[in-house]
């Protein structure tokens, strides 16, 4: 059977979450670099895979899948027994809840700081916009507190082992210091993030700027 191909720009949180899941699952994937700094996501070849012009993309034979959350869930269904993407309906819905929350709320709050304080510097996009940082601040205060409270007395977001929920929500905090995401005051979040980043599957998906 041909190897799956994973098209990624590893520093991105959306790429990193897929890479961590693939590592954890020992998925047989070939990593194909899409250098966003070189606009490789806009080439005709890449747009044929994902008309949105965004990575990550997974190719499994003729099946092409974009959207990082969907890719993680697809890889997760191949695991036996299922732990990252549980087969049990309620456990799976709980993981889905946190992945949805990341897409709807957490990612925009973390993303505001990541974009304004990091990405703009990398692409020569000018100074951080204070209005965007202020919006991000409101989001981190609200959603950071929800996450921090949930993590009290828990090692992982759902159940007793790591799931896709931890990978999705935690992967936004890789560069929290560099991006100045104001989570330092949330002790539970910091504790949980450190324990995730110490795992082999996270370390081997360490971002590099190619
Ligand atoms: N919802 C998508 C978002 C993917 C996405 O936004 N990718 C960004 C990097 S984080 C990208 O490829 N940006 C290239 C561009 O905007 O041209 C997913 O989760 O896969």
mmCIF file of C-alpha atoms and ligand atoms in Angstrom:
data_model
loop_
_atom_site.group_PDB
_atom_site.id
_atom_site.type_symbol
_atom_site.label_atom_id
_atom_site.label_comp_id
_atom_site.label_asym_id
_atom_site.label_seq_id
_atom_site.Cartn_x
_atom_site.Cartn_y
_atom_site.Cartn_z
ATOM 1 C CA UNK A 1 0.000 0.000 0.000
ATOM 2 C CA UNK A 2 1.368 3.446 -0.932
ATOM 3 C CA UNK A 3 2.459 5.713 1.881
ATOM 4 C CA UNK A 4 0.116 8.544 2.834
ATOM 5 C CA UNK A 5 1.434 12.043 2.158
ATOM 6 C CA UNK A 6 1.087 14.880 4.628
ATOM 7 C CA UNK A 7 1.590 18.371 3.205
ATOM 8 C CA UNK A 8 2.594 20.695 6.046
ATOM 9 C CA UNK A 9 4.437 23.815 7.140
ATOM 10 C CA UNK A 10 5.532 22.503 10.573
ATOM 11 C CA UNK A 11 5.659 25.818 12.511
ATOM 12 C CA UNK A 12 1.904 26.309 12.041
ATOM 13 C CA UNK A 13 -0.275 25.095 14.940
ATOM 14 C CA UNK A 14 -2.626 23.490 12.414
ATOM 15 C CA UNK A 15 0.262 21.534 10.914
ATOM 16 C CA UNK A 16 1.770 20.739 14.279
ATOM 17 C CA UNK A 17 -1.415 19.218 15.647
ATOM 18 C CA UNK A 18 -1.603 16.839 12.689
ATOM 19 C CA UNK A 19 2.100 15.957 13.010
ATOM 20 C CA UNK A 20 1.754 15.200 16.725
ATOM 21 C CA UNK A 21 -1.265 12.973 16.061
ATOM 22 C CA UNK A 22 0.580 11.195 13.235
ATOM 23 C CA UNK A 23 3.600 10.631 15.514
ATOM 24 C CA UNK A 24 1.474 9.373 18.368
ATOM 25 C CA UNK A 25 -0.312 6.972 16.021
ATOM 26 C CA UNK A 26 2.907 5.860 14.275
ATOM 27 C CA UNK A 27 1.143 6.684 11.027
ATOM 28 C CA UNK A 28 3.051 5.744 7.911
ATOM 29 C CA UNK A 29 3.183 9.198 6.321
ATOM 30 C CA UNK A 30 5.617 10.950 4.040
ATOM 31 C CA UNK A 31 6.066 14.568 5.115
ATOM 32 C CA UNK A 32 5.897 17.029 2.206
ATOM 33 C CA UNK A 33 6.969 20.573 3.047
ATOM 34 C CA UNK A 34 4.703 23.445 1.965
ATOM 35 C CA UNK A 35 6.788 26.537 2.682
ATOM 36 C CA UNK A 36 4.300 29.303 3.412
ATOM 37 C CA UNK A 37 7.124 31.850 3.506
ATOM 38 C CA UNK A 38 7.737 30.972 -0.161
ATOM 39 C CA UNK A 39 3.989 30.994 -0.991
ATOM 40 C CA UNK A 40 4.110 27.307 -1.980
ATOM 41 C CA UNK A 41 0.444 27.011 -0.939
ATOM 42 C CA UNK A 42 -0.497 29.140 -3.973
ATOM 43 C CA UNK A 43 1.045 26.944 -6.686
ATOM 44 C CA UNK A 44 -1.349 25.320 -9.190
ATOM 45 C CA UNK A 45 -0.238 21.863 -7.959
ATOM 46 C CA UNK A 46 -1.106 22.687 -4.367
ATOM 47 C CA UNK A 47 -4.377 24.452 -5.246
ATOM 48 C CA UNK A 48 -5.406 21.283 -7.094
ATOM 49 C CA UNK A 49 -5.138 19.481 -3.746
ATOM 50 C CA UNK A 50 -6.790 22.227 -1.681
ATOM 51 C CA UNK A 51 -8.595 25.041 -3.522
ATOM 52 C CA UNK A 52 -8.537 27.032 -0.254
ATOM 53 C CA UNK A 53 -4.764 27.410 -0.653
ATOM 54 C CA UNK A 54 -4.188 26.325 2.939
ATOM 55 C CA UNK A 55 -2.148 23.513 4.470
ATOM 56 C CA UNK A 56 -2.255 20.898 5.982
ATOM 57 C CA UNK A 57 -3.484 18.394 3.400
ATOM 58 C CA UNK A 58 -3.429 14.597 3.608
ATOM 59 C CA UNK A 59 -3.280 12.324 0.565
ATOM 60 C CA UNK A 60 -4.219 8.703 1.133
ATOM 61 C CA UNK A 61 -4.132 7.181 -2.340
ATOM 62 C CA UNK A 62 -6.823 8.988 -4.331
ATOM 63 C CA UNK A 63 -8.442 10.369 -1.196
ATOM 64 C CA UNK A 64 -7.424 13.984 -0.544
ATOM 65 C CA UNK A 65 -8.406 15.518 2.788
ATOM 66 C CA UNK A 66 -7.964 19.121 3.971
ATOM 67 C CA UNK A 67 -8.880 20.677 7.353
ATOM 68 C CA UNK A 68 -6.486 19.662 10.102
ATOM 69 C CA UNK A 69 -9.181 18.495 12.526
ATOM 70 C CA UNK A 70 -10.698 16.176 9.923
ATOM 71 C CA UNK A 71 -7.232 14.811 9.097
ATOM 72 C CA UNK A 72 -6.538 14.028 12.768
ATOM 73 C CA UNK A 73 -9.884 12.277 13.152
ATOM 74 C CA UNK A 74 -9.284 10.268 9.972
ATOM 75 C CA UNK A 75 -5.844 9.140 11.196
ATOM 76 C CA UNK A 76 -7.345 8.445 14.622
ATOM 77 C CA UNK A 77 -9.884 5.984 13.216
ATOM 78 C CA UNK A 78 -6.994 3.784 12.056
ATOM 79 C CA UNK A 79 -5.731 3.221 15.619
ATOM 80 C CA UNK A 80 -6.378 -0.087 17.426
ATOM 81 C CA UNK A 81 -7.571 0.099 20.127
ATOM 82 C CA UNK A 82 -8.857 3.663 19.764
ATOM 83 C CA UNK A 83 -7.485 6.118 22.336
ATOM 84 C CA UNK A 84 -6.765 9.453 20.608
ATOM 85 C CA UNK A 85 -10.151 9.499 18.843
ATOM 86 C CA UNK A 86 -12.247 7.230 21.029
ATOM 87 C CA UNK A 87 -14.843 4.891 19.533
ATOM 88 C CA UNK A 88 -17.217 5.333 22.489
ATOM 89 C CA UNK A 89 -19.917 7.839 21.445
ATOM 90 C CA UNK A 90 -19.754 10.074 24.513
ATOM 91 C CA UNK A 91 -15.975 10.099 24.770
ATOM 92 C CA UNK A 92 -15.746 10.899 21.061
ATOM 93 C CA UNK A 93 -18.298 13.708 21.381
ATOM 94 C CA UNK A 94 -16.306 15.107 24.304
ATOM 95 C CA UNK A 95 -13.128 15.164 22.196
ATOM 96 C CA UNK A 96 -15.112 16.714 19.340
ATOM 97 C CA UNK A 97 -16.439 19.368 21.749
ATOM 98 C CA UNK A 98 -12.891 20.547 22.574
ATOM 99 C CA UNK A 99 -11.765 20.419 18.968
ATOM 100 C CA UNK A 100 -14.833 22.482 17.996
ATOM 101 C CA UNK A 101 -14.129 24.922 20.831
ATOM 102 C CA UNK A 102 -10.597 25.344 19.560
ATOM 103 C CA UNK A 103 -11.885 26.091 16.044
ATOM 104 C CA UNK A 104 -14.608 28.458 17.227
ATOM 105 C CA UNK A 105 -12.935 30.313 20.112
ATOM 106 C CA UNK A 106 -9.522 29.316 21.429
ATOM 107 C CA UNK A 107 -7.709 29.412 18.092
ATOM 108 C CA UNK A 108 -8.841 32.967 17.303
ATOM 109 C CA UNK A 109 -7.747 34.236 20.713
ATOM 110 C CA UNK A 110 -4.307 32.551 20.516
ATOM 111 C CA UNK A 111 -4.091 33.323 16.799
ATOM 112 C CA UNK A 112 -4.443 37.073 17.359
ATOM 113 C CA UNK A 113 -1.227 37.104 19.431
ATOM 114 C CA UNK A 114 0.569 34.620 17.184
ATOM 115 C CA UNK A 115 -0.216 36.614 14.069
ATOM 116 C CA UNK A 116 0.386 40.091 15.478
ATOM 117 C CA UNK A 117 3.511 39.319 17.530
ATOM 118 C CA UNK A 118 5.178 36.563 15.472
ATOM 119 C CA UNK A 119 3.913 35.995 11.954
ATOM 120 C CA UNK A 120 3.981 39.702 11.059
ATOM 121 C CA UNK A 121 7.639 39.909 12.089
ATOM 122 C CA UNK A 122 8.497 36.841 10.002
ATOM 123 C CA UNK A 123 6.845 38.147 6.848
ATOM 124 C CA UNK A 124 7.736 41.807 7.335
ATOM 125 C CA UNK A 125 4.072 42.639 7.935
ATOM 126 C CA UNK A 126 4.646 45.666 10.169
ATOM 127 C CA UNK A 127 3.933 46.392 13.821
ATOM 128 C CA UNK A 128 1.344 44.527 15.931
ATOM 129 C CA UNK A 129 -2.106 46.089 15.718
ATOM 130 C CA UNK A 130 -3.187 47.098 19.269
ATOM 131 C CA UNK A 131 -6.889 46.664 18.411
ATOM 132 C CA UNK A 132 -6.312 43.019 17.370
ATOM 133 C CA UNK A 133 -4.242 42.360 20.504
ATOM 134 C CA UNK A 134 -7.012 43.863 22.649
ATOM 135 C CA UNK A 135 -9.574 41.527 21.035
ATOM 136 C CA UNK A 136 -7.211 38.603 21.638
ATOM 137 C CA UNK A 137 -6.806 39.642 25.270
ATOM 138 C CA UNK A 138 -10.575 39.474 25.837
ATOM 139 C CA UNK A 139 -10.618 36.004 24.282
ATOM 140 C CA UNK A 140 -7.704 34.692 26.342
ATOM 141 C CA UNK A 141 -9.228 36.013 29.560
ATOM 142 C CA UNK A 142 -12.579 34.371 28.861
ATOM 143 C CA UNK A 143 -11.524 31.093 27.244
ATOM 144 C CA UNK A 144 -8.259 30.721 29.180
ATOM 145 C CA UNK A 145 -10.242 30.786 32.370
ATOM 146 C CA UNK A 146 -12.659 28.119 31.075
ATOM 147 C CA UNK A 147 -9.737 25.897 30.061
ATOM 148 C CA UNK A 148 -7.838 26.508 33.295
ATOM 149 C CA UNK A 149 -10.886 25.623 35.419
ATOM 150 C CA UNK A 150 -11.516 22.453 33.430
ATOM 151 C CA UNK A 151 -7.912 21.332 33.942
ATOM 152 C CA UNK A 152 -8.110 21.557 37.757
ATOM 153 C CA UNK A 153 -7.375 18.050 39.056
ATOM 154 C CA UNK A 154 -7.049 16.617 35.531
ATOM 155 C CA UNK A 155 -4.071 15.462 33.550
ATOM 156 C CA UNK A 156 -5.892 15.544 30.202
ATOM 157 C CA UNK A 157 -8.963 17.288 28.784
ATOM 158 C CA UNK A 158 -10.988 14.092 28.285
ATOM 159 C CA UNK A 159 -10.538 10.886 30.301
ATOM 160 C CA UNK A 160 -7.243 9.604 31.701
ATOM 161 C CA UNK A 161 -5.104 9.549 28.580
ATOM 162 C CA UNK A 162 -4.152 12.033 25.882
ATOM 163 C CA UNK A 163 -6.697 12.476 23.105
ATOM 164 C CA UNK A 164 -7.003 14.637 20.007
ATOM 165 C CA UNK A 165 -8.602 17.229 22.311
ATOM 166 C CA UNK A 166 -5.298 17.875 24.132
ATOM 167 C CA UNK A 167 -3.385 17.956 20.862
ATOM 168 C CA UNK A 168 -5.778 20.446 19.237
ATOM 169 C CA UNK A 169 -6.102 22.828 22.154
ATOM 170 C CA UNK A 170 -2.497 22.493 23.399
ATOM 171 C CA UNK A 171 -0.812 22.939 20.031
ATOM 172 C CA UNK A 172 -1.802 26.616 19.970
ATOM 173 C CA UNK A 173 0.504 27.209 22.932
ATOM 174 C CA UNK A 174 3.767 25.991 21.366
ATOM 175 C CA UNK A 175 5.031 29.561 20.957
ATOM 176 C CA UNK A 176 3.100 31.164 23.762
ATOM 177 C CA UNK A 177 6.194 32.954 25.077
ATOM 178 C CA UNK A 178 7.394 34.203 21.702
ATOM 179 C CA UNK A 179 3.849 35.151 20.647
ATOM 180 C CA UNK A 180 3.206 36.744 24.068
ATOM 181 C CA UNK A 181 -0.060 34.831 24.509
ATOM 182 C CA UNK A 182 -0.997 35.955 28.033
ATOM 183 C CA UNK A 183 -1.533 32.572 29.684
ATOM 184 C CA UNK A 184 1.257 32.832 32.304
ATOM 185 C CA UNK A 185 -1.305 33.483 35.045
ATOM 186 C CA UNK A 186 -3.181 30.246 34.311
ATOM 187 C CA UNK A 187 -1.206 27.731 36.389
ATOM 188 C CA UNK A 188 -3.228 24.690 35.294
ATOM 189 C CA UNK A 189 -2.788 25.522 31.628
ATOM 190 C CA UNK A 190 0.970 25.960 32.047
ATOM 191 C CA UNK A 191 1.291 22.650 33.966
ATOM 192 C CA UNK A 192 -0.763 20.758 31.338
ATOM 193 C CA UNK A 193 1.101 22.352 28.413
ATOM 194 C CA UNK A 194 4.517 21.457 29.916
ATOM 195 C CA UNK A 195 3.469 17.825 30.371
ATOM 196 C CA UNK A 196 2.278 17.619 26.761
ATOM 197 C CA UNK A 197 5.380 19.286 25.313
ATOM 198 C CA UNK A 198 7.537 16.755 27.232
ATOM 199 C CA UNK A 199 5.967 13.809 25.358
ATOM 200 C CA UNK A 200 8.019 12.209 22.572
ATOM 201 C CA UNK A 201 5.261 12.644 19.994
ATOM 202 C CA UNK A 202 5.306 16.400 20.687
ATOM 203 C CA UNK A 203 9.091 16.719 20.769
ATOM 204 C CA UNK A 204 9.537 14.932 17.453
ATOM 205 C CA UNK A 205 6.968 17.272 15.901
ATOM 206 C CA UNK A 206 9.052 20.253 17.059
ATOM 207 C CA UNK A 207 8.524 23.154 14.734
ATOM 208 C CA UNK A 208 11.287 24.216 12.445
ATOM 209 C CA UNK A 209 11.249 27.018 9.943
ATOM 210 C CA UNK A 210 12.639 24.755 7.200
HETATM 211 N N1 LIG B 1 -9.105 25.420 9.229
HETATM 212 C C1 LIG B 1 -7.888 25.077 8.524
HETATM 213 C C2 LIG B 1 -6.945 26.247 8.633
HETATM 214 C C3 LIG B 1 -5.662 26.017 7.862
HETATM 215 C C4 LIG B 1 -4.820 27.292 7.847
HETATM 216 O O1 LIG B 1 -5.297 28.383 8.206
HETATM 217 N N2 LIG B 1 -3.571 27.171 7.415
HETATM 218 C C5 LIG B 1 -2.737 28.345 7.327
HETATM 219 C C6 LIG B 1 -1.542 28.265 8.243
HETATM 220 S S1 LIG B 1 -1.999 28.138 9.942
HETATM 221 C C7 LIG B 1 -2.227 28.497 5.898
HETATM 222 O O2 LIG B 1 -1.996 27.518 5.207
HETATM 223 N N3 LIG B 1 -2.056 29.751 5.466
HETATM 224 C C8 LIG B 1 -1.595 30.074 4.163
HETATM 225 C C9 LIG B 1 -2.203 31.327 3.633
HETATM 226 O O3 LIG B 1 -2.999 31.954 4.347
HETATM 227 O O4 LIG B 1 -1.898 31.676 2.491
HETATM 228 C C10 LIG B 1 -7.280 23.812 9.124
HETATM 229 O O5 LIG B 1 -7.475 23.592 10.318
HETATM 230 O O6 LIG B 1 -6.633 23.041 8.404
#
